[in-house]
Short mmCIF file of C-alpha atoms in Angstrom, two decimals:
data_model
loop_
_atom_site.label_atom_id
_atom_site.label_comp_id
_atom_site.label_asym_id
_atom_site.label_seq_id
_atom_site.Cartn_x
_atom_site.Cartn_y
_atom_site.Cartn_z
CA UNK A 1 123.24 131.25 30.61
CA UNK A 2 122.03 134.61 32.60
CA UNK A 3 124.14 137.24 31.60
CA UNK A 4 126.18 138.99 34.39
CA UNK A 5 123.29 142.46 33.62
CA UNK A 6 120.59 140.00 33.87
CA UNK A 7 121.88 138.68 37.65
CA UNK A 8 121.80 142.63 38.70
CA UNK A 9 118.45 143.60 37.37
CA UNK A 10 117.21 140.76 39.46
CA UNK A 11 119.52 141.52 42.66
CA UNK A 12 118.43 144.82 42.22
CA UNK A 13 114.67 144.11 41.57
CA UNK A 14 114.61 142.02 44.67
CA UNK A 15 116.16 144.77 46.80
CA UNK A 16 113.22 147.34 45.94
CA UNK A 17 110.40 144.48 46.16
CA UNK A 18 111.90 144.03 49.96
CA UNK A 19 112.21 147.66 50.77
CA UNK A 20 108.82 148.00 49.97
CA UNK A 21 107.59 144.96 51.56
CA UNK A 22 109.51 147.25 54.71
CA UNK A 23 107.96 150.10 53.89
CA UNK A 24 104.56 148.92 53.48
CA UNK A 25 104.69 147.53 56.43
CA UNK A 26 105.78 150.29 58.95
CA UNK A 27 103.60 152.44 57.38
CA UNK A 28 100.56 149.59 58.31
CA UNK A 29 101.99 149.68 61.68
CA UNK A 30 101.94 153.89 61.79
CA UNK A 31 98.28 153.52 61.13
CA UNK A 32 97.67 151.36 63.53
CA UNK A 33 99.65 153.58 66.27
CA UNK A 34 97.22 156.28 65.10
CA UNK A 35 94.21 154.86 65.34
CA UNK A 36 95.13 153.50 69.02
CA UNK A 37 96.26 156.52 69.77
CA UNK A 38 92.61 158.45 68.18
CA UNK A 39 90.40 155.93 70.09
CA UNK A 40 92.11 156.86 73.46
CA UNK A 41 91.91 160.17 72.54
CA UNK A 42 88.26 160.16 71.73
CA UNK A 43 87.70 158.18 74.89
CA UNK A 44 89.19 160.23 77.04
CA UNK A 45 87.37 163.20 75.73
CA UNK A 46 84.07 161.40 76.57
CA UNK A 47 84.97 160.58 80.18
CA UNK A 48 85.97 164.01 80.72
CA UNK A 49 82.98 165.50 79.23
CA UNK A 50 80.72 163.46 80.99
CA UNK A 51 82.12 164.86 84.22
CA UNK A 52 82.16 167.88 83.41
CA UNK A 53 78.58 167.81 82.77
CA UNK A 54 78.11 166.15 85.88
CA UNK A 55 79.79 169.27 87.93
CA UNK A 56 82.84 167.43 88.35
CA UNK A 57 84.79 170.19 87.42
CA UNK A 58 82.81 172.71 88.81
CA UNK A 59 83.47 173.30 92.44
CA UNK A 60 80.76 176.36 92.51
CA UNK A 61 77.84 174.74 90.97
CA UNK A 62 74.95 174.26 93.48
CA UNK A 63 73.10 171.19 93.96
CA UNK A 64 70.09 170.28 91.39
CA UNK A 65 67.19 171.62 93.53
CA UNK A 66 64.83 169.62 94.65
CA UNK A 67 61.70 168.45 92.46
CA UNK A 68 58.07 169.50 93.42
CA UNK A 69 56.10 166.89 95.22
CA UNK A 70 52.95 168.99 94.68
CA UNK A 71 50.99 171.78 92.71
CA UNK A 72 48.85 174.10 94.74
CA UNK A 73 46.72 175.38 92.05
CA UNK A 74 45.96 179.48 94.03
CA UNK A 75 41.85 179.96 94.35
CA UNK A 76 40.62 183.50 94.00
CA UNK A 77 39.10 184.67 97.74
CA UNK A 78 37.72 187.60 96.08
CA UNK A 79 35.29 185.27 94.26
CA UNK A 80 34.72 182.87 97.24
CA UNK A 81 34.28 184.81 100.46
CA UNK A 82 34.36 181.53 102.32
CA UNK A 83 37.64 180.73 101.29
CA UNK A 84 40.15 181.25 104.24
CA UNK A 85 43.97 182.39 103.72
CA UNK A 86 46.53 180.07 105.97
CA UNK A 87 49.60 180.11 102.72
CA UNK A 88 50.10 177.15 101.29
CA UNK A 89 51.90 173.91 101.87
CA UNK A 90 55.62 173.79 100.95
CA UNK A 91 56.04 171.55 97.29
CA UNK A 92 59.16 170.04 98.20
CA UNK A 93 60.81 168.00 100.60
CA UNK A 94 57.57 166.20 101.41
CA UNK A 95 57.08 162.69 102.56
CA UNK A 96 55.84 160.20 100.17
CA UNK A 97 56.01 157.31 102.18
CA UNK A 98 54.70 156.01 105.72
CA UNK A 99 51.76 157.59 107.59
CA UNK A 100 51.03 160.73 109.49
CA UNK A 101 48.60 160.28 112.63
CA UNK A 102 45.58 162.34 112.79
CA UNK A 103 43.78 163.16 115.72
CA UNK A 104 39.52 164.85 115.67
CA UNK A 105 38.36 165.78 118.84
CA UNK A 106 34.66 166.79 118.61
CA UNK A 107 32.06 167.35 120.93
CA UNK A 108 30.02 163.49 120.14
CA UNK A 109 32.38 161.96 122.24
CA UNK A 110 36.32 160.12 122.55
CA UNK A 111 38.62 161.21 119.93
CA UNK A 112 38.61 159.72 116.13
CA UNK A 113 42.14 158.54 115.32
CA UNK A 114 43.47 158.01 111.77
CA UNK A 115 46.42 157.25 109.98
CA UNK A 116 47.01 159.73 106.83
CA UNK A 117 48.58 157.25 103.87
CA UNK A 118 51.71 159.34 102.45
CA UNK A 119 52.23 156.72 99.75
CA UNK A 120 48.87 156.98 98.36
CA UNK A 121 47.69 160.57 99.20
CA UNK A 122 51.18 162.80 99.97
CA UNK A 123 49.41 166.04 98.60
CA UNK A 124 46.14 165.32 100.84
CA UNK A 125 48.66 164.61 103.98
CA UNK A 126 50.62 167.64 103.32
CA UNK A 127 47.93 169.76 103.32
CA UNK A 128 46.06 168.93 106.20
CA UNK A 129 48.77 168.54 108.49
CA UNK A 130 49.56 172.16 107.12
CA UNK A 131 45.79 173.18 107.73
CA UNK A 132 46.00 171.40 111.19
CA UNK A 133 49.25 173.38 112.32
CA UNK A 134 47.26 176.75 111.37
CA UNK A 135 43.95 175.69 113.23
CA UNK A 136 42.25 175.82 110.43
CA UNK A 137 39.61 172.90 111.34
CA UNK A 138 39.72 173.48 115.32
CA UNK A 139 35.83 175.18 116.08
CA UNK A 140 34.59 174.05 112.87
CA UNK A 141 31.39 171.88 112.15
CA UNK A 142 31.19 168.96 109.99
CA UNK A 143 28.23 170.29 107.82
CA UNK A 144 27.01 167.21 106.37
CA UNK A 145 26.68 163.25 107.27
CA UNK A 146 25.98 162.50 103.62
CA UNK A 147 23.50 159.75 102.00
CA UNK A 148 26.91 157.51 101.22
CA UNK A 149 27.36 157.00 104.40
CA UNK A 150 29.46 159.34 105.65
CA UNK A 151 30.36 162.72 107.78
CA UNK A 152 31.71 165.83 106.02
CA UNK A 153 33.64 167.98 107.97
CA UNK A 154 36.71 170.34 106.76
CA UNK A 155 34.69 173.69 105.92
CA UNK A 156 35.60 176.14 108.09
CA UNK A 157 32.57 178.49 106.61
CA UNK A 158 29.45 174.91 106.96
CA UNK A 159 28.15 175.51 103.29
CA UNK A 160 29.83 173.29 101.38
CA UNK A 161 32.18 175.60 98.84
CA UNK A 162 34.63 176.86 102.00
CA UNK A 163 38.24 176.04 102.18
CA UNK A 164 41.86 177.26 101.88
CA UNK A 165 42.79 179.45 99.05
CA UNK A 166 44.37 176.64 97.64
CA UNK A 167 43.86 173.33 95.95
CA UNK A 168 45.21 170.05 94.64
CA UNK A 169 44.44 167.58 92.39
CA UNK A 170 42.74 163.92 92.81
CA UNK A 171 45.73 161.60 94.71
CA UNK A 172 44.78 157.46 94.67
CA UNK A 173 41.05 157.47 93.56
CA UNK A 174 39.87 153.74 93.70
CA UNK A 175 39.32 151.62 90.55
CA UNK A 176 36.02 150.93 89.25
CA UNK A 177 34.27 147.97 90.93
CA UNK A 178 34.30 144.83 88.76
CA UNK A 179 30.99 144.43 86.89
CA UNK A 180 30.97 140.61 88.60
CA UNK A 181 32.53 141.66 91.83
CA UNK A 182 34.32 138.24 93.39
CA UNK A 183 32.70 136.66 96.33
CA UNK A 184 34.35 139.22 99.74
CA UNK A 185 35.70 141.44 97.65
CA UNK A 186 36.39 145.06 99.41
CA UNK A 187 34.00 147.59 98.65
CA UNK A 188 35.59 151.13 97.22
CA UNK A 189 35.49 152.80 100.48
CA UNK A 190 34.81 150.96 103.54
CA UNK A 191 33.87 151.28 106.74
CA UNK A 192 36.16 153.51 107.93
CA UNK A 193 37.80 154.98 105.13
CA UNK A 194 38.80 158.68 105.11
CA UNK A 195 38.70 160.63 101.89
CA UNK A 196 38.81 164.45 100.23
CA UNK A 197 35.77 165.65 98.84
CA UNK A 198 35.82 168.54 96.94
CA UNK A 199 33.30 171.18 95.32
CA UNK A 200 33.65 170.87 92.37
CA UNK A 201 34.85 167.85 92.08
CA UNK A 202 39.13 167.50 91.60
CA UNK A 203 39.94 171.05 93.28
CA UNK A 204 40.54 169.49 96.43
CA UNK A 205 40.99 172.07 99.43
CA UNK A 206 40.36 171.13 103.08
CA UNK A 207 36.88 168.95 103.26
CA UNK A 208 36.81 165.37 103.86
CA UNK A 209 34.75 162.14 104.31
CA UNK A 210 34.75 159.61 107.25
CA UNK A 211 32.97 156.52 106.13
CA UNK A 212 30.51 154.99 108.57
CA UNK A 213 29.45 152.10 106.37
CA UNK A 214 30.36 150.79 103.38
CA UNK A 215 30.51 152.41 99.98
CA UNK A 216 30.84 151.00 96.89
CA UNK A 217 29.94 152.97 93.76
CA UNK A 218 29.78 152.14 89.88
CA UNK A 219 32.10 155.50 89.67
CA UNK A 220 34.46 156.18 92.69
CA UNK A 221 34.98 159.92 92.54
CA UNK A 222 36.29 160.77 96.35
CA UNK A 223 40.44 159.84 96.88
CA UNK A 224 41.35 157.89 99.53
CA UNK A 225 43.42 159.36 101.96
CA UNK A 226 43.48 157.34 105.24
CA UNK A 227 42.09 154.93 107.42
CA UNK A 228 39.89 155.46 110.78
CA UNK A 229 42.11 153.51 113.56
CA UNK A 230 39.85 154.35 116.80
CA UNK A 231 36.46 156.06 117.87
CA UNK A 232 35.14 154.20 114.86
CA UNK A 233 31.91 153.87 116.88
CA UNK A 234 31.74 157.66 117.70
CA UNK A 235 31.58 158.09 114.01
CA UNK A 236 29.23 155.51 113.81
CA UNK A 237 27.24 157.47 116.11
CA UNK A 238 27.44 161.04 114.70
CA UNK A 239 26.23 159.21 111.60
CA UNK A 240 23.24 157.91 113.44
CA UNK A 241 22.04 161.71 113.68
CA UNK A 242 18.59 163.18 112.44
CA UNK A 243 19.35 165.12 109.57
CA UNK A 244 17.42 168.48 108.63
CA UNK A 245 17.21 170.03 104.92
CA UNK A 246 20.95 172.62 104.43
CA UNK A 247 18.69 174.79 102.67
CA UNK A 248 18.91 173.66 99.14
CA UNK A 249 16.46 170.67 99.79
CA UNK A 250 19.07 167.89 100.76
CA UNK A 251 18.32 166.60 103.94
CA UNK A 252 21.59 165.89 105.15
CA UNK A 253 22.32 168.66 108.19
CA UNK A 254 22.74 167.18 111.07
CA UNK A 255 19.85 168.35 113.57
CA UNK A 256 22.75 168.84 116.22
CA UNK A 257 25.52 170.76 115.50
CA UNK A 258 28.44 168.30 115.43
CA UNK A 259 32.25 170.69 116.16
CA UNK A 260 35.33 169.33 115.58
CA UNK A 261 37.06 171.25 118.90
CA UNK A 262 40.73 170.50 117.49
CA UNK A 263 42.01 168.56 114.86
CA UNK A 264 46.09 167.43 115.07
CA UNK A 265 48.26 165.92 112.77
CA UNK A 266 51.63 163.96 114.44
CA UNK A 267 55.00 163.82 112.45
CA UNK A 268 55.55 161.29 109.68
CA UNK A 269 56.01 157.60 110.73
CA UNK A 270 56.80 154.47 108.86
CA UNK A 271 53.48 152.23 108.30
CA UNK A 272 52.96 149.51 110.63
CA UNK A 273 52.22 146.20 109.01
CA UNK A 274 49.26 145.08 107.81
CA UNK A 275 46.70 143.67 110.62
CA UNK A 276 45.03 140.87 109.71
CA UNK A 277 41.48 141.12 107.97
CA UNK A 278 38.71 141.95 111.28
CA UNK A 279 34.55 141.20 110.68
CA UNK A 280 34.05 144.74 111.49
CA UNK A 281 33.78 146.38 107.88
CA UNK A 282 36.85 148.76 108.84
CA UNK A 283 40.18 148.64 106.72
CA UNK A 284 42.68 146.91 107.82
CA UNK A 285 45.63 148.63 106.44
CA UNK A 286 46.27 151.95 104.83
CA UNK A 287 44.25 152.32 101.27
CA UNK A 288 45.45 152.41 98.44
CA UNK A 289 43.60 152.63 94.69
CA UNK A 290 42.73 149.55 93.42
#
């Protein structure tokens, strides 16, 4: 029989196994407070630091200015005396989306209307429509109607190296042609196409191409930057011209002076829809590269 000593030490032993059963557990139960308590902390201390590097907190900070559009790489006058200084073209805040009208009056006849792609080309529509609103290209000549098939105009100085004192790099340049083109498959440029051409090649400035037939090389080079939309047949006859030699033995002059009396560019528009495909070689919607 258990001894009256031997009933305490077991009372008493069961006493401290329960108060530390107790205190084991609230101290399980501190922890987890504290760690609750951490991971709100920590959270909280993310939120907030995320908006205060977002300016939340910062009533003065200015808005994030806006990003450049495009580079006008400066061209040295002093070197090229038929280079012409009109500034530049702003770099931001321009449109890269729709169409800008463009209007050539020259002295072959109606007007030659064309829609500048600002999805494709917003570089090459920024800067003519800032050449245009300096009359940079009114009383110039288009110098060249070129063995591609096209007219150059765009130098106000007729040799070929003239331009802003500015230029820009290739925007939308068409894709190689397949080597096994599909049956009615588009040509690079067609009929009616308007791109930059530059000298040399890359530094665009102010010169460009109207297409009066359809061009298709192994190696597109010249960026798209538009589409003819009427007078199509006034290019058509400008291109029609007797050329002369331009002095270095290309006979591509024309014999008869051909002056672009104004050229306009309208406000930014959004592009109409695409017409359906017409027989007559032009594009039917604004270019893009393939």
């Amino acid at each position: 029989m258990a001894s009256s000593r031997d009933r305490q030490r077991k009372l008493a032993r069961a006493k401290l196994d329960r108060q530390l059963a107790r205190r084991a557990a609230s101290i399980r139960r501190r922890r987890q407070i504290q760690a609750g308590v951490g991971a709100t902390v920590v959270l909280a201390l993310i939120v907030l630091g995320s908006a205060w590097g977002l300016g939340a907190f910062d009533r003065d900070r200015k808005p994030k200015a806006a990003e450049d559009v495009c580079l006008w790489t400066p061209q040295d006058a002093g070197g090229n005396t038929n280079l012409k200084d009109v500034g530049t073209p702003p770099t931001t805040g321009l449109p890269t989306s729709g169409i800008r009208p463009m209007t050539i009056t020259t002295d072959q006849g109606g007007p030659i209307t064309a829609e500048l792609d600002l999805a494709g080309a917003p570089c090459a529509g920024a800067s003519i429509a800032h050449l245009a609103g300096r009359s940079f290209y009114d009383n110039t000549k288009c110098h060249e109607i070129t063995a591609e098939g096209a007219l150059r105009c765009g130098d106000p100085s007729g040799t070929g190296v003239g331009g802003p004192t500015y230029s820009f790099y290739d925007e939308n340049v068409p894709a190689a042609p397949a080597a096994t083109p599909a049956p009615g498959q588009a040509p690079a440029y067609p009929k009616g196409t308007v791109a930059m051409v530059a000298n040399p090649p890359g530094a665009n400035g102010s010169q460009f191409l109207v297409f009066f037939k359809d061009f298709n090389p192994a190696k597109p080079a010249y960026p798209i930057i538009g589409r003819v939309t009427g007078g199509l047949d006034v290019v058509e006859k400008i291109g029609a011209l007797p050329t002369v030699d331009n002095g270095t033995g290309a006979k591509v002059k024309p014999k008869t002076d051909v002056v672009v009396r104004k050229l306009t560019v309208g406000e930014p528009t959004e592009a109409p829809a695409p017409a359906p495909s017409s027989t007559s070689g032009a594009p039917s919607a604004s270019p893009s590269a393939g």
